[in-house]
Tab-separated table of C-alpha atoms in Angstrom:
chain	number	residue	atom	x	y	z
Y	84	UNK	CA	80.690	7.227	87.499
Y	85	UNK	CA	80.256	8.337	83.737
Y	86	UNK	CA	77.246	7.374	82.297
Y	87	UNK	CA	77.341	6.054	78.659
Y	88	UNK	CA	76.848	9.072	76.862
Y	89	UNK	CA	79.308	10.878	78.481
Y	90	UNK	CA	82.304	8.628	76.885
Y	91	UNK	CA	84.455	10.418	74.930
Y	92	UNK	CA	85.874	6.754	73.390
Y	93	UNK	CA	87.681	7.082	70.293
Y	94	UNK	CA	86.085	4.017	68.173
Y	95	UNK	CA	87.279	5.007	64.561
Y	96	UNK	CA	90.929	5.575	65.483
Y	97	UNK	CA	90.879	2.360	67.373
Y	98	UNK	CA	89.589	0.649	64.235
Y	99	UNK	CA	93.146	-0.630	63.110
Y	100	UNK	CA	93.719	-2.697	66.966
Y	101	UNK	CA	89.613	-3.956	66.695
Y	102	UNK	CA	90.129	-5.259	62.766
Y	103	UNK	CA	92.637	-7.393	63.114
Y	104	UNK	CA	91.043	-9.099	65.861
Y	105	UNK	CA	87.888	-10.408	63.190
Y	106	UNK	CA	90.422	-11.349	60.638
Y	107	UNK	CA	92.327	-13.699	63.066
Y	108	UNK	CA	89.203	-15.409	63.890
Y	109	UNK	CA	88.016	-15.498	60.354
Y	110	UNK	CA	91.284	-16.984	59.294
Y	111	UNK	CA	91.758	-19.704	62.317
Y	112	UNK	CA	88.150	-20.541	60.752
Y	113	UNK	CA	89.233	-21.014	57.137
Y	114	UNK	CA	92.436	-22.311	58.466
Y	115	UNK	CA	90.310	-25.640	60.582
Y	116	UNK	CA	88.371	-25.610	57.448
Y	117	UNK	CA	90.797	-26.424	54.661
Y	118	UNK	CA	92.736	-28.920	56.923
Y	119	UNK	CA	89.867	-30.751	59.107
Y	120	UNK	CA	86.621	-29.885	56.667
Y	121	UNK	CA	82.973	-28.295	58.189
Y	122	UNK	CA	80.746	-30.507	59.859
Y	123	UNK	CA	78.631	-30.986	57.051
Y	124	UNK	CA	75.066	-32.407	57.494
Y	125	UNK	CA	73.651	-35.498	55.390
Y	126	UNK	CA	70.854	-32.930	55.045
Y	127	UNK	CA	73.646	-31.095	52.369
Y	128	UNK	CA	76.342	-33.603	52.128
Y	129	UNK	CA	73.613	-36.645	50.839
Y	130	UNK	CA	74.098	-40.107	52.377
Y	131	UNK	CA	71.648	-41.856	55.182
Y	132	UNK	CA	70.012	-41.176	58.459
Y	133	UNK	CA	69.346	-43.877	60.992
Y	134	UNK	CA	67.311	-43.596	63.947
Y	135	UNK	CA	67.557	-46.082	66.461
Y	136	UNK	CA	65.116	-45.473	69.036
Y	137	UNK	CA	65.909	-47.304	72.394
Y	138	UNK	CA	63.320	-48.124	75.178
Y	139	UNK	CA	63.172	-46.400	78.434
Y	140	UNK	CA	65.425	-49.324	80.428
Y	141	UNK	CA	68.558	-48.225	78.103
Y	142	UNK	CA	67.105	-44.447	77.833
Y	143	UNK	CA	67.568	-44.034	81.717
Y	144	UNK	CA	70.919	-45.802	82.242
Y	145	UNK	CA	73.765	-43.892	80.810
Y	146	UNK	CA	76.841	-46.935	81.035
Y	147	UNK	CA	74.195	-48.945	79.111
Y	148	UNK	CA	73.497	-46.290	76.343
Y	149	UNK	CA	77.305	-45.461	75.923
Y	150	UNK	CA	77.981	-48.848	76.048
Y	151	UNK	CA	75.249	-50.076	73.464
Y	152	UNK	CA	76.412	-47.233	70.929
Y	153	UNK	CA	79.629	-48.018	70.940
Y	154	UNK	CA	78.892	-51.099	69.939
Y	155	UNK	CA	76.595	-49.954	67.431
Y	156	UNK	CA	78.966	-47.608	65.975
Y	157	UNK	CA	82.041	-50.397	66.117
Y	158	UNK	CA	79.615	-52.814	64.016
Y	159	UNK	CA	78.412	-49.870	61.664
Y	160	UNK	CA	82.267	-49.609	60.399
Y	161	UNK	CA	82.564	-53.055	60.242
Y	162	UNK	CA	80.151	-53.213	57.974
Y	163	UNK	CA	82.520	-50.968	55.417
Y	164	UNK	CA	79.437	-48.062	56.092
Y	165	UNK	CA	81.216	-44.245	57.266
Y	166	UNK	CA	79.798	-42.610	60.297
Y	167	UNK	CA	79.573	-39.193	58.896
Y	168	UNK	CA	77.943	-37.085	62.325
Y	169	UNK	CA	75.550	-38.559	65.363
Y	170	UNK	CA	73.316	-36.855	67.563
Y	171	UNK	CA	70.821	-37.671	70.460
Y	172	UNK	CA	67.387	-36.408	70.184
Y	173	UNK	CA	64.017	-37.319	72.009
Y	174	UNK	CA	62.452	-35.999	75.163
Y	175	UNK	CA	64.601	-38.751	77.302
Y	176	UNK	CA	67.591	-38.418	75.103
Y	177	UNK	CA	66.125	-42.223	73.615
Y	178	UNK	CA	66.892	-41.753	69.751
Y	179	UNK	CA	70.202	-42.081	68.860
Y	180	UNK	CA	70.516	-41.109	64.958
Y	181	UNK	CA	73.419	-41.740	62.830
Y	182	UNK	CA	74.261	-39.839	59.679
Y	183	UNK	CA	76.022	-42.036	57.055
Y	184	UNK	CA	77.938	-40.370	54.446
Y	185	UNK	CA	77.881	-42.013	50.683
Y	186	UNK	CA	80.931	-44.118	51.246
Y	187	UNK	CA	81.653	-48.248	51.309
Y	188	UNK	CA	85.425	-50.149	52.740
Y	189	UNK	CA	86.636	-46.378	52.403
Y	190	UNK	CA	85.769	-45.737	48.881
Y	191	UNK	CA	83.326	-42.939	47.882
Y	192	UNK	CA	79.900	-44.094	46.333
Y	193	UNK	CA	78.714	-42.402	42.901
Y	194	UNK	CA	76.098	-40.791	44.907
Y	195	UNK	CA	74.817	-39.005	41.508
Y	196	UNK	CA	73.807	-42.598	40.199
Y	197	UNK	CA	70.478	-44.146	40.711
Y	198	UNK	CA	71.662	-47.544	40.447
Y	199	UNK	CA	74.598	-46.661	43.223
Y	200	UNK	CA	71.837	-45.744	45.647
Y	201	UNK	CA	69.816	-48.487	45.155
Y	202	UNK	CA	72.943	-50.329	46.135
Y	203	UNK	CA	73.632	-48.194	49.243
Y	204	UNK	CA	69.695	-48.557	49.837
Y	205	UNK	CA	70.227	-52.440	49.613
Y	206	UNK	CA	72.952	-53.020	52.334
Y	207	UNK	CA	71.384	-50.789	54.583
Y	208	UNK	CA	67.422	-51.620	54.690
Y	209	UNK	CA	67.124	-54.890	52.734
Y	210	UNK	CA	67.517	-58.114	54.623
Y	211	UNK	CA	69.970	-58.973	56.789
Y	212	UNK	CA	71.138	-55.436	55.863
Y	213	UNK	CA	72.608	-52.938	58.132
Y	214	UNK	CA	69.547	-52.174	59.734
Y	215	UNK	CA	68.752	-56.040	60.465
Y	216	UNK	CA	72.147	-56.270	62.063
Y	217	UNK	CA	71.658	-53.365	64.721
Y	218	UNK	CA	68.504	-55.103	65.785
Y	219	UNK	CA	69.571	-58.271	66.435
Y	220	UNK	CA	72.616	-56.436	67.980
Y	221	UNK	CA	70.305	-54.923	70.575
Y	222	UNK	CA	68.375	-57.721	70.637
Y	223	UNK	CA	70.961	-59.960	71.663
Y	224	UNK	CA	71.848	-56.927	74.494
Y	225	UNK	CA	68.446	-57.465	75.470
Y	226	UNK	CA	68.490	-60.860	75.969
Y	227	UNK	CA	71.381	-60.746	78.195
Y	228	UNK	CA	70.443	-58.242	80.530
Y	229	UNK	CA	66.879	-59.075	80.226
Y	230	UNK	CA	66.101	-55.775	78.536
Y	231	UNK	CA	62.662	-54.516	77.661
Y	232	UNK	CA	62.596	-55.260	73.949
Y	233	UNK	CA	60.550	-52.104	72.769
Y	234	UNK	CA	63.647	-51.125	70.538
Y	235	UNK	CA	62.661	-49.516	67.161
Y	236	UNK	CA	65.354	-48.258	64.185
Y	237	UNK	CA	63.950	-46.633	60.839
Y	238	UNK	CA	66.514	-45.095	57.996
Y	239	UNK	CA	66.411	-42.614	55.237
Y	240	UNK	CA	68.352	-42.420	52.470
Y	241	UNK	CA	69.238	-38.568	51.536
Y	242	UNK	CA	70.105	-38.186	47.686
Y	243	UNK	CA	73.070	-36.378	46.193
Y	244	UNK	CA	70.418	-34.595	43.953
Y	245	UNK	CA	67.924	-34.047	46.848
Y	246	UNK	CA	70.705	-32.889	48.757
Y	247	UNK	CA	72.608	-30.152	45.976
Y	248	UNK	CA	68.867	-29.070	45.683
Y	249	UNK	CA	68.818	-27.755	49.301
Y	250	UNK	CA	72.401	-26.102	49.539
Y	251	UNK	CA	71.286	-24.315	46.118
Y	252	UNK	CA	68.059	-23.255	47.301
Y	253	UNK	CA	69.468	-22.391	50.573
Y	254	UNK	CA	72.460	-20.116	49.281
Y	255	UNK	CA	69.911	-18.299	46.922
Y	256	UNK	CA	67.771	-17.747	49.985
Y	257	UNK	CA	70.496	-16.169	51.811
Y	258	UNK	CA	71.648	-14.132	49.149
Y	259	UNK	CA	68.092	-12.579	48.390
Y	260	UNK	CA	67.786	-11.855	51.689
Y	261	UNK	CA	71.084	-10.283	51.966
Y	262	UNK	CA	70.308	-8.361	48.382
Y	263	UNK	CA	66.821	-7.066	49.447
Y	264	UNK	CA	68.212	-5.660	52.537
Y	265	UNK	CA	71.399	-3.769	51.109
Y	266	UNK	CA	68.473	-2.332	48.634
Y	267	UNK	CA	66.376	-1.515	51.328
Y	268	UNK	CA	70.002	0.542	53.330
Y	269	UNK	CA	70.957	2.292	49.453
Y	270	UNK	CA	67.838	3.750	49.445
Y	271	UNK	CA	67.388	4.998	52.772
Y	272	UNK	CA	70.693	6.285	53.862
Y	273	UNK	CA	73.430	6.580	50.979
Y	274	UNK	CA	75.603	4.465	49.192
Y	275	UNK	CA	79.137	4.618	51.713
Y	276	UNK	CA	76.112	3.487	54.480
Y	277	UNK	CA	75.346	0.706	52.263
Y	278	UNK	CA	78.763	-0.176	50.785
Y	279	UNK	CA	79.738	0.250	54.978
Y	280	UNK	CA	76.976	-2.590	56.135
Y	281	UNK	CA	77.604	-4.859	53.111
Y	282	UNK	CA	81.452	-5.147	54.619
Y	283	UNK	CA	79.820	-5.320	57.922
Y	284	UNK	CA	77.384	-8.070	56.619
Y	285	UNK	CA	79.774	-10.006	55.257
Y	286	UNK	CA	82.196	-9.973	58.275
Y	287	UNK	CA	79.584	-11.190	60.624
Y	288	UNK	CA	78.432	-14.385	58.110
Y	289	UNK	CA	82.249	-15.032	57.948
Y	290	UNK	CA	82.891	-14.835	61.791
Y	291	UNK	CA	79.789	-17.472	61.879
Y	292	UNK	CA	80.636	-19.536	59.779
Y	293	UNK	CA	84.583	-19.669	61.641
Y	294	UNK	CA	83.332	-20.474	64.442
Y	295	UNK	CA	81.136	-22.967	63.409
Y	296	UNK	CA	83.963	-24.313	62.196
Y	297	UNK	CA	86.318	-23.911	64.650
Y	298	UNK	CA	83.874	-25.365	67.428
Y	299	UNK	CA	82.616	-28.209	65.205
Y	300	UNK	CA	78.721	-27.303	64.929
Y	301	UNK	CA	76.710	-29.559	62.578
Y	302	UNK	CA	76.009	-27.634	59.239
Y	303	UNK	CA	72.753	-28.250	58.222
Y	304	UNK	CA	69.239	-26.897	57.558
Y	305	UNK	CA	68.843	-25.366	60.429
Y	306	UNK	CA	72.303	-23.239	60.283
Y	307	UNK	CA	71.295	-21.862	56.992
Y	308	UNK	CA	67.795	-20.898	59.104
Y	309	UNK	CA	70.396	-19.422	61.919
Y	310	UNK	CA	72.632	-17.435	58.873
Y	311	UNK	CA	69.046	-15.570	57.615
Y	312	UNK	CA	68.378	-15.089	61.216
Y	313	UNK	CA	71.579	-13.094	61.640
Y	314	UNK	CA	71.434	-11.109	58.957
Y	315	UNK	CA	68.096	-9.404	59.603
Y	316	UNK	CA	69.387	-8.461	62.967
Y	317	UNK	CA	73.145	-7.203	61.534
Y	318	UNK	CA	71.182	-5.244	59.284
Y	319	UNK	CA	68.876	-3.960	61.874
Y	320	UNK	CA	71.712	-3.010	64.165
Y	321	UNK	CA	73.464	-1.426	61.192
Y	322	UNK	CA	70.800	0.942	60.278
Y	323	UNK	CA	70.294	2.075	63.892
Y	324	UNK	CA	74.164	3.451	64.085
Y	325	UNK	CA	73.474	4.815	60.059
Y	326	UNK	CA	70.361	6.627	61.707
Y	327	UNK	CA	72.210	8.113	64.255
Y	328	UNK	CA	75.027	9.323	61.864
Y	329	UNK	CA	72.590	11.251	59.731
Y	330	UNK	CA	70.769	12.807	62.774
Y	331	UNK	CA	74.112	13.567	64.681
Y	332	UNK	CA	75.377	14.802	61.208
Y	333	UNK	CA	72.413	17.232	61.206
Y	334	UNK	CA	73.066	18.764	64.780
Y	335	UNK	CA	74.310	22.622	64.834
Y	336	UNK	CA	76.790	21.723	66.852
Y	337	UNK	CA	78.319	19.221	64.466
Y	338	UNK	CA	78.341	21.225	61.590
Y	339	UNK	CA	82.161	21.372	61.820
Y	340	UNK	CA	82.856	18.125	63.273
Y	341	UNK	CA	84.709	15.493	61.548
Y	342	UNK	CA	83.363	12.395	59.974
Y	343	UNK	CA	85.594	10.487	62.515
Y	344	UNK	CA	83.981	12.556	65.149
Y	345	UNK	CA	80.345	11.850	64.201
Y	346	UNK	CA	80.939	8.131	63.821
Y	347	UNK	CA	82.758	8.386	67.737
Y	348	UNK	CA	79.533	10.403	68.514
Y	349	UNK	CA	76.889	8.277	67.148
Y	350	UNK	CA	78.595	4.890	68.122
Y	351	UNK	CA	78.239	6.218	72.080
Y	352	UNK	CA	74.831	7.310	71.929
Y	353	UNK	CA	73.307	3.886	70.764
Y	354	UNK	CA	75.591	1.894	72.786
Y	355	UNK	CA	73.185	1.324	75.832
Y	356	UNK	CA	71.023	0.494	73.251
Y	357	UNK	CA	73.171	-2.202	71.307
Y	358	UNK	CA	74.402	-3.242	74.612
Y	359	UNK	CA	71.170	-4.365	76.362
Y	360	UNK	CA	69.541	-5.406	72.962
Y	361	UNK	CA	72.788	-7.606	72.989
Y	362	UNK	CA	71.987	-9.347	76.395
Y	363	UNK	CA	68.093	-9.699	76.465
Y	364	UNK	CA	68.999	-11.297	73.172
Y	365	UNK	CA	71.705	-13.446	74.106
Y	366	UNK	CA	70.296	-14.103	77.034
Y	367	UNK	CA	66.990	-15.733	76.051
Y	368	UNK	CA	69.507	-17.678	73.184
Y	369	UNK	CA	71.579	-19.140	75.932
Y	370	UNK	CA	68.876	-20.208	77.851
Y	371	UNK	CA	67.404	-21.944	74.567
Y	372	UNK	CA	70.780	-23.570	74.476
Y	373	UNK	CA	71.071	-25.100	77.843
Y	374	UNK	CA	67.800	-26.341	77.362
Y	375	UNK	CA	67.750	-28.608	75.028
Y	376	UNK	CA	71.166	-29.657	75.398
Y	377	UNK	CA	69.753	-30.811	78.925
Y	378	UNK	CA	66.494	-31.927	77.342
Y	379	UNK	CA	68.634	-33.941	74.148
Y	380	UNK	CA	66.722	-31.247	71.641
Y	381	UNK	CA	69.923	-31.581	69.252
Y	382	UNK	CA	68.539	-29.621	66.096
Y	383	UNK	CA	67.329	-26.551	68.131
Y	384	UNK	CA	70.749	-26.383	70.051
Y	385	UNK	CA	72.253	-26.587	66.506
Y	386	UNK	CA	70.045	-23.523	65.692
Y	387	UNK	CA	70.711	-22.024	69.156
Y	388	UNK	CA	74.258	-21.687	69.025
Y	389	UNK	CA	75.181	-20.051	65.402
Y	390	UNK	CA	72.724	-17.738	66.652
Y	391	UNK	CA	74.933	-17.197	69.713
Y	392	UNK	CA	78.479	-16.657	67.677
Y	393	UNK	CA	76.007	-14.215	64.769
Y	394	UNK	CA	74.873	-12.239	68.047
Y	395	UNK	CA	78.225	-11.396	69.239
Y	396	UNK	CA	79.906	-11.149	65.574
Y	397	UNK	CA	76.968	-8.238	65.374
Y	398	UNK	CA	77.365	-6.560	67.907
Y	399	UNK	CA	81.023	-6.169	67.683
Y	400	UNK	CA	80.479	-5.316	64.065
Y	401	UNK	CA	77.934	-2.365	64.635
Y	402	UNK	CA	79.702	-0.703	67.480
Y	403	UNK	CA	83.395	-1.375	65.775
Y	404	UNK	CA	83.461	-1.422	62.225
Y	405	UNK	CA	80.314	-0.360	60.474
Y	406	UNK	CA	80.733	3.324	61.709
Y	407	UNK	CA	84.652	3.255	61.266
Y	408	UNK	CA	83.775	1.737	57.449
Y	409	UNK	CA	81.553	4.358	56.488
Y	410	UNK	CA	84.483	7.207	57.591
Y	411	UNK	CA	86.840	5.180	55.357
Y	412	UNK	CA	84.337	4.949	52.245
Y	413	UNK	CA	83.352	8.404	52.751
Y	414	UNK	CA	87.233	9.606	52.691
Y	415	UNK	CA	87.811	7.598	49.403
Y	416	UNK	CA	84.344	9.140	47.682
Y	417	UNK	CA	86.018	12.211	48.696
Y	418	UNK	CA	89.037	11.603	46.936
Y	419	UNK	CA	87.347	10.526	43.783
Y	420	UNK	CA	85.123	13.590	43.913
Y	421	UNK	CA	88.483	16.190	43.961
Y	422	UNK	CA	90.351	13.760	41.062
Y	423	UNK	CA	87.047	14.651	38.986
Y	424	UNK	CA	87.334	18.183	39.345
Y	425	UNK	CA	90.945	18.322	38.969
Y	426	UNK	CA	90.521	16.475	35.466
């Protein structure tokens, strides 16, 4: 059996079959996007949270949980409010919360105004308000199936402002991130490395965000967390296949090789490396995952899984296009180097 190193794999000239593979995902992504929206998070899209947190008779009987939220969510819309994501959380899966996007009888609220929130503030917490209404609505539950009435609901309202704010603050984070380490690449290696992981960079952010898309995961706080998380460990994986293309480059016998042939070379000897890097990773991740799905954790599975889809867009990245990239950038700083001496 050959061992790793011993592959004589051609990665670069299978670059045009391994390409289009990222693009069709990428597109599907934009595709779900533009026709069914992301799954945007009050925490970005501004609106209201409510918790309702049940007691441990409905939190340990499943047919009386489904059945009390779905009348909670059936008298929610009656009341002209728009259910905009929901989520379990709690050790015993006993808080139900309820994300409610700035919208009343199907007609967007002027979520910039002050005096519009107010109003949205008003029907939700003020008496006999929303809020008021899903208490006596489990209260009433209660009372007919002698229920243990330790039932508690608290809401938040999340401001347009507030909510701009974060997304802002959270893109610039990203992007200085992103900056500091395509700096950090220029510097060591040269700039077809760097121009090479930027493409490879933005590939794997794109490929998240797809399949977030695609597969419906909340976008919120903790995805932008997920997104910073990525790219530190695209960039790291990068820069260990740019490391091994300078040292491969340096060997004696490489001195004639090929670019092609020193990507091919370099890509096989740190692909044990990427490999099991790849699956102690993931591993650990998925584990995370299953976890607090079983455990109702919602926010850390919504961290856990972008983390997943970055993991594998990074790998496949680093083993399939940032090596073929840097033979393409290097062939067209090549060409530009000839036209100037020809002029």
């Amino acid at each position: 059996m050959k061992r790793i190193k011993d592959l004589t794999f051609k990665f670069f000239e299978k670059f045009k079959y391994f390409a289009p593979v990222s693009l069709a995902i990428i597109l599907a992504g934009f595709i779900v996007m533009i026709f069914a929206g992301m799954n945007i998070g009050i925490d970005f899209a501004g609106g209201a949270t409510v918790n309702v947190e049940f007691g441990d008779y409905v939190a340990t009987r499943e047919n009386v949980k489904e059945d009390l939220v779905d009348q909670i969510n059936d008298l929610i819309k009656s009341e002209g409010f728009e259910i905009g994501s929901t989520r379990w959380s709690g050790e015993d899966k006993n808080i139900y919360e309820i994300g409610l996007k700035y919208s009343l009888n199907g007609k967007k609220i002027d979520a910039s105004s002050e005096k519009a929130q107010n109003e949205f503030r008003a029907l939700l917490e003020e008496e006999n308000g929303l809020n008021d209404k899903i208490v006596e609505l489990i209260n009433n539950y209660n009372d007919e199936f002698d229920v243990i009435k330790d039932d508690t609901i608290d809401s938040n309202i999340v401001g347009a402002e507030t909510s701009r704010k974060l997304l802002k603050n959270a893109i610039i984070a990203t992007l200085v991130a992103i900056v500091i380490m395509l700096i950090y690449i220029g510097f060591r290696f040269t700039i077809t490395s760097g121009l090479a992981a930027i493409v490879a960079l933005a590939h794997d952010v794109l490929m998240m965000i797809a399949l977030v898309t695609i597969f419906r995961v909340q976008v919120n706080t903790t995805f932008i967390a997920a997104v910073i998380t990525i790219v530190g460990y695209s960039i790291n994986a990068t820069i260990v296949i740019f490391d091994r293309i300078r040292e491969v480059a340096k060997l004696d016998s490489m001195k004639d090789a090929t670019d092609a042939e020193i990507a091919n070379k370099s890509i096989i000897d740190t692909l044990k490396r990427t490999i099991l890097t790849t699956i102690t990773t993931l591993a650990v991740i998925v584990v995370l995952a299953i976890v607090c799905a079983v455990l109702g954790v919602s926010t850390m599975a919504e961290f856990a899984l972008p983390i997943i889809f970055g993991l594998i867009a990074g790998t496949y990245s680093s083993v399939f296009l940032s090596a073929p990239m840097w033979v393409y950038f290097r062939k067209i700083a090549k060409k530009i180097k000839n036209l100037k001496k020809t002029v």
